[in-house]
Amino acid sequence: RGTFYNYFRTNEELLGAVIIEVSNEMMRIVDPIVQQASDPAQRVSDGIRLNLALVAKIPQLGAFLARGALTMPNLGGNNELVAKFLPRDLATGIETGRFTLRDPHLAFDIVIGPLLAALLSSRLSTYDPSVLAAAILRGLGLPAAEAETVASTPLAPLKLSPSSLLVRAVSS
């Protein structure tokens, strides 16, 4: 217990650190697959769908996020890989004219808000990830038909390393 308080003043600080690490682990799994696409709209769509697939594959992950993520005042903040990877793809989409929405901060929120709501939803198993991804792409400025085409592109399979924090946590 003494060592614990050398790093965290409260249980909430510990929970916040664990949520950030889980979020970062999710991004380390998803981003290499996302980066296989050259189109920034495809990368955003793939990231959305792969994150939902990861939570569907590891139901305990969704339950953990649902219990703790909303208590995080700075979710998506500078300590998380999502704050590095997603803005990169959004900026490319804005710079190339792929996204008509020009405000990168609003674009980030348009992606993260619905994605977080879906990840935390008790109805996640009923979601069609491609419908959510297409809706978000429309919010970024893609025409509806194009957003639906991009969001229905087949995904590469998720590969979870046995050494992954998520795999180890579930098997413990």
C-alpha positions as MATLAB code, in Angstrom:
seq = 'RGTFYNYFRTNEELLGAVIIEVSNEMMRIVDPIVQQASDPAQRVSDGIRLNLALVAKIPQLGAFLARGALTMPNLGGNNELVAKFLPRDLATGIETGRFTLRDPHLAFDIVIGPLLAALLSSRLSTYDPSVLAAAILRGLGLPAAEAETVASTPLAPLKLSPSSLLVRAVSS';
ca = [
       0.000    0.000    0.000;
       2.884    2.406    0.682;
       4.300    1.916   -2.821;
       0.851    2.532   -4.289;
       0.748    6.010   -2.755;
       4.207    6.838   -4.174;
       2.560    6.805   -7.613;
      -1.146    7.516   -7.057;
      -2.768    9.731   -4.453;
      -6.205    8.148   -4.877;
      -7.953    5.098   -6.288;
      -9.373    7.354   -9.014;
      -5.846    8.282  -10.137;
      -4.980    4.596  -10.356;
      -8.147    3.879  -12.339;
      -7.322    6.753  -14.677;
      -3.824    5.388  -15.293;
      -5.218    1.927  -16.035;
      -7.833    3.335  -18.433;
      -5.129    5.273  -20.279;
      -2.964    2.155  -20.542;
      -5.905    0.079  -21.804;
      -6.746    2.777  -24.364;
      -3.111    2.889  -25.474;
      -3.030   -0.896  -25.786;
      -6.139   -0.776  -27.966;
      -4.451    1.787  -30.205;
      -1.253   -0.300  -30.417;
      -3.357   -3.213  -31.670;
      -5.556   -1.230  -34.063;
      -3.209    1.389  -35.546;
      -0.904   -0.947  -37.520;
      -3.973   -2.309  -39.326;
      -5.406    1.194  -39.832;
      -2.154    2.430  -41.355;
      -2.365   -0.147  -44.144;
      -4.920    2.121  -45.865;
      -3.704    5.198  -47.740;
      -7.082    6.989  -47.695;
      -7.568    8.984  -44.465;
     -11.327    8.332  -44.582;
     -10.632    4.609  -44.781;
      -8.209    4.873  -41.862;
     -10.788    6.651  -39.687;
     -13.473    4.134  -40.648;
     -11.183    1.167  -40.020;
     -10.161    2.570  -36.633;
     -13.774    2.933  -35.556;
     -14.763   -0.537  -36.725;
     -11.641   -2.243  -35.347;
     -12.075   -0.675  -31.903;
     -15.665   -1.901  -31.824;
     -14.520   -5.341  -32.988;
     -11.895   -5.446  -30.255;
     -14.466   -4.703  -27.565;
     -16.824   -7.273  -29.102;
     -13.984   -9.831  -29.045;
     -13.120   -9.065  -25.404;
     -16.430   -8.312  -23.634;
     -14.638   -7.665  -20.340;
     -12.957   -4.707  -22.019;
     -16.289   -3.061  -22.723;
     -17.458   -3.722  -19.191;
     -14.268   -2.193  -17.770;
     -14.533    0.872  -19.994;
     -18.198    1.296  -19.111;
     -17.369    1.317  -15.398;
     -14.443    3.690  -15.545;
     -14.093    5.716  -18.712;
     -16.770    8.282  -17.983;
     -15.049    9.192  -14.752;
     -12.015   10.356  -16.740;
     -12.122   14.155  -17.061;
      -9.519   14.191  -19.856;
     -10.413   11.093  -21.865;
      -8.715   11.423  -25.235;
      -6.182   13.786  -23.716;
      -2.516   14.194  -24.474;
      -1.473   11.114  -22.486;
      -3.238    8.745  -24.839;
      -2.209    7.384  -28.204;
      -5.659    8.175  -29.569;
      -4.714   11.863  -29.178;
      -1.712   11.193  -31.411;
      -3.035    8.777  -34.042;
      -6.560   10.040  -34.758;
      -5.563   13.716  -35.253;
      -2.880   12.554  -37.692;
      -5.497   10.903  -39.911;
      -7.990   13.728  -39.501;
      -5.362   16.335  -40.441;
      -4.464   14.374  -43.567;
      -8.138   14.158  -44.481;
      -8.613   17.896  -43.972;
      -5.412   18.855  -45.818;
      -6.244   16.678  -48.823;
      -9.861   17.869  -48.957;
     -11.140   14.391  -48.180;
     -13.018   15.832  -45.203;
     -14.936   19.062  -45.734;
     -15.153   19.742  -42.007;
     -12.189   22.081  -41.482;
     -11.981   22.274  -37.677;
      -9.650   19.474  -36.466;
     -10.855   19.715  -32.851;
     -14.495   19.371  -33.863;
     -13.548   16.520  -36.206;
     -11.839   14.728  -33.290;
     -14.940   15.141  -31.117;
     -17.230   13.967  -33.939;
     -15.268   10.716  -34.088;
     -14.609   10.168  -30.375;
     -18.066   11.073  -29.047;
     -20.121    8.461  -30.922;
     -17.319    5.881  -30.727;
     -17.044    6.240  -26.954;
     -20.831    6.090  -26.616;
     -20.875    2.870  -28.663;
     -18.000    1.343  -26.694;
     -19.805    2.082  -23.441;
     -23.235    0.995  -24.641;
     -24.958   -2.034  -23.218;
     -26.367   -2.426  -26.751;
     -22.938   -2.751  -28.387;
     -23.665   -6.284  -29.577;
     -26.584   -4.940  -31.641;
     -24.520   -2.243  -33.376;
     -23.438   -2.555  -36.986;
     -19.993   -0.930  -36.820;
     -20.089    0.020  -40.501;
     -23.300    2.029  -39.984;
     -21.694    3.963  -37.127;
     -18.494    4.514  -39.137;
     -20.487    5.752  -42.158;
     -22.458    8.180  -39.966;
     -19.229    9.571  -38.516;
     -17.687    9.901  -41.988;
     -20.778   11.842  -43.104;
     -20.234   14.117  -40.106;
     -16.688   14.740  -41.360;
     -18.093   15.750  -44.743;
     -18.075   12.662  -46.954;
     -21.123   12.222  -49.180;
     -23.485    9.536  -47.849;
     -22.951    6.962  -50.607;
     -19.182    7.310  -50.416;
     -19.214    7.087  -46.613;
     -21.209    3.861  -46.807;
     -18.813    2.395  -49.395;
     -15.741    3.271  -47.324;
     -17.312    1.952  -44.119;
     -18.278   -1.374  -45.690;
     -14.780   -2.215  -46.955;
     -13.634   -5.556  -45.491;
     -11.312   -5.283  -42.494;
      -8.069   -7.097  -41.867;
      -8.470   -9.457  -38.912;
      -7.424   -8.370  -35.447;
      -4.336  -10.165  -34.210;
      -3.858  -10.209  -30.477;
      -0.442  -11.145  -29.171;
      -0.444  -13.458  -26.154;
       1.728  -10.827  -24.439;
      -0.925   -8.126  -24.956;
      -2.129   -6.502  -21.755;
      -5.713   -7.169  -22.868;
      -5.141  -10.870  -23.475;
      -3.254  -11.309  -20.216;
      -5.948   -9.471  -18.242;
      -8.720  -11.655  -19.642;
      -6.856  -14.916  -19.125;
      -5.945  -14.121  -15.490;
];
